[in-house]
Coordinates of C-alpha atoms in Angstrom, one line a residue:
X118 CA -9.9 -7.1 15.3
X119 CA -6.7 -8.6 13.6
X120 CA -5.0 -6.2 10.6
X121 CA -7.9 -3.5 11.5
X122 CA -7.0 -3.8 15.1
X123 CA -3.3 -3.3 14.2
X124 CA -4.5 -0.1 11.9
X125 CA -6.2 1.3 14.7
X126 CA -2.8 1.5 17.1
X127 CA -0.7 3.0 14.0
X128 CA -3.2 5.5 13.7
X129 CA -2.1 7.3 17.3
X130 CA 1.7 6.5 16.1
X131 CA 2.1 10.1 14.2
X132 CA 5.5 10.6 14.6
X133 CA 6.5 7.3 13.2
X134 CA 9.4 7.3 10.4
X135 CA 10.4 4.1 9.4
X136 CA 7.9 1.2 9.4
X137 CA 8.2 -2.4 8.8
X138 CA 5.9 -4.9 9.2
X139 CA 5.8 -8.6 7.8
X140 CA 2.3 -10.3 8.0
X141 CA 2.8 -12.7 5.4
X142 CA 1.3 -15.7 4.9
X143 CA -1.7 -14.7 7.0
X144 CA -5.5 -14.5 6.2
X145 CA -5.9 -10.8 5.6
X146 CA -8.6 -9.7 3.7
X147 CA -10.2 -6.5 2.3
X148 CA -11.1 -5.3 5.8
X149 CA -7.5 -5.7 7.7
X150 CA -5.9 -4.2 4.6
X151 CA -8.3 -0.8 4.6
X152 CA -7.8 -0.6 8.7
X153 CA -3.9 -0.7 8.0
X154 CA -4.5 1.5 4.9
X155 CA -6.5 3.8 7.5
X156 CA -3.9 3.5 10.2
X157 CA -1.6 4.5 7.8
X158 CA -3.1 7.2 6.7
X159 CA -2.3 9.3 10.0
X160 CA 1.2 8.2 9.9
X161 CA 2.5 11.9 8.1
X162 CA 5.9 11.4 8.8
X163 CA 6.5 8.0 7.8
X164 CA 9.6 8.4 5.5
X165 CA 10.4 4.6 5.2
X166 CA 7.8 1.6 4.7
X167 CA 8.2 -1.8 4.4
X168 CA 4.8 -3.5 4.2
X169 CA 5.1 -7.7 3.3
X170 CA 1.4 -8.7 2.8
X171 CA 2.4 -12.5 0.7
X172 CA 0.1 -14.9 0.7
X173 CA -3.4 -13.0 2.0
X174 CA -7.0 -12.9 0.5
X175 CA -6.8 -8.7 -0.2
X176 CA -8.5 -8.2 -3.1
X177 CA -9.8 -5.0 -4.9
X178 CA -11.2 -3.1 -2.2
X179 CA -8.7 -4.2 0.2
X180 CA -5.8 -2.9 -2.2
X181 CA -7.6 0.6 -3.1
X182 CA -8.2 1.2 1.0
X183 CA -4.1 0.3 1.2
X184 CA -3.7 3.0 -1.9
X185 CA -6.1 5.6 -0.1
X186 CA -4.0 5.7 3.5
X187 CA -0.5 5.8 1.5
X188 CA -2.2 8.8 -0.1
X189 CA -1.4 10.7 2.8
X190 CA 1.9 9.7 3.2
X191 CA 3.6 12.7 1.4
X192 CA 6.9 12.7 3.2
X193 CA 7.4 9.0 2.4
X194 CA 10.4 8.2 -0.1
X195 CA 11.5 4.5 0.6
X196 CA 8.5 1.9 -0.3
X197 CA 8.3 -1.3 -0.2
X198 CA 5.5 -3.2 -1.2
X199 CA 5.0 -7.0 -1.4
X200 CA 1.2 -8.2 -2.6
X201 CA 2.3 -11.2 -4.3
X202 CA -0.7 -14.4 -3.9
X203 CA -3.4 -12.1 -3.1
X204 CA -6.7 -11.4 -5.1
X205 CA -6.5 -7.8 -6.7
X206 CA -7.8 -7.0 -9.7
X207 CA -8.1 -4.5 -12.6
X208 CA -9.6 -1.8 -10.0
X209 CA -7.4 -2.8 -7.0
X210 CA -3.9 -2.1 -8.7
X211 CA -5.8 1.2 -10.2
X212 CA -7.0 1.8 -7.0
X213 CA -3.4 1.4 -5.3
X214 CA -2.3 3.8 -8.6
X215 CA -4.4 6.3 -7.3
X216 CA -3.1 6.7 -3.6
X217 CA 0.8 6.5 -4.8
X218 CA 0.3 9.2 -7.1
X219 CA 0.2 11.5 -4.3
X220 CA 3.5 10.3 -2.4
X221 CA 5.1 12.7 -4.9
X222 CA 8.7 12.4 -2.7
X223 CA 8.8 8.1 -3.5
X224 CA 12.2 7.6 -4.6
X225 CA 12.4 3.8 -4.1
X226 CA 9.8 1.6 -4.7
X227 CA 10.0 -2.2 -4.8
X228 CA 6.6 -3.4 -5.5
X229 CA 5.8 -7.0 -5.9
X230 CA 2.2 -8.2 -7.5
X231 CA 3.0 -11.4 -8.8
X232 CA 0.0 -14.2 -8.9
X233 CA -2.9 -11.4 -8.4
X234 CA -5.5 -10.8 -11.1
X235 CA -4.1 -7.8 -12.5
X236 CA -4.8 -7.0 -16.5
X237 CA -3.9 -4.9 -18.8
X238 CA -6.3 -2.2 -17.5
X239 CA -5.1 -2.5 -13.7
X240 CA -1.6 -2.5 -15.2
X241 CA -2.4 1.1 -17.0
X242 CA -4.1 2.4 -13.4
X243 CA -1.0 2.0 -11.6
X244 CA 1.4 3.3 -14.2
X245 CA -0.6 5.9 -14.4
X246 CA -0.5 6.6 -10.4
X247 CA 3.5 6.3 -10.8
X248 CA 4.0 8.8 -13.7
X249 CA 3.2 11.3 -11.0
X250 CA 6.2 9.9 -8.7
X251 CA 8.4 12.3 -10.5
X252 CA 11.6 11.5 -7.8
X253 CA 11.2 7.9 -8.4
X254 CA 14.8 6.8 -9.1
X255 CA 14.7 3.1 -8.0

């Protein structure tokens, strides 16, 4: 069950507003990250995230399915993010992009992708998702 497991209980946690969760230096993968990503997903009020995921084995999928459940976190304006020593890619950090254009009330993001695989076309995804983060101020 592990990070999916841990998903499935946030999903029934909708009036949750500030989050944090540490499960660094763990052996996460793709699916634990999408199950929290899906868990996530539910969590509409969630106005502050902390999310440390150091030291896992996410990779592309796992990143996009994190990206896809903070899509629906519209109300969400503190972020922070740590993916450092994982395995994403070009289509993870686009992927991850894609889901942060939508929290469109973000205005503090620390995000932290050290030692991944991320190239210049990853790198363009995710600006890309954060030009629409219009309130972004930090």
């Amino acid at each position: 069950m592990g990070a999916s497991g841990l998903g499935s209980g946030l999903a029934n946690c909708i009036n949750l507003s500030n989050l944090t969760l540490n499960l660094d230096f763990n052996q996460i993968g793709d699916e634990g990250a999408s199950g929290l990503g899906s868990g996530l997903a539910n969590c509409i009020n969630l106005s502050n995230l902390t999310l440390d995921l150091n030291e896992n084995q996410i990779g592309d999928e796992g990143a996009s399915g994190l990206g896809s459940g903070l899509a629906n976190c519209i109300n969400l304006s503190n972020l922070t993010l740590n993916l450092e020593r994982n395995k994403i890619g070009d289509k993870g950090a686009s992927g991850l992009g894609s889901g942060l254009a939508n929290c469109i009330n973000l205005s503090n993001l620390t995000l932290n992708l050290q030692k991944n695989k991320i190239g210049d076309e990853g790198a363009s995804g995710l600006g890309s998702g954060l030009a629409n983060c219009i309130n972004l101020s930090n």
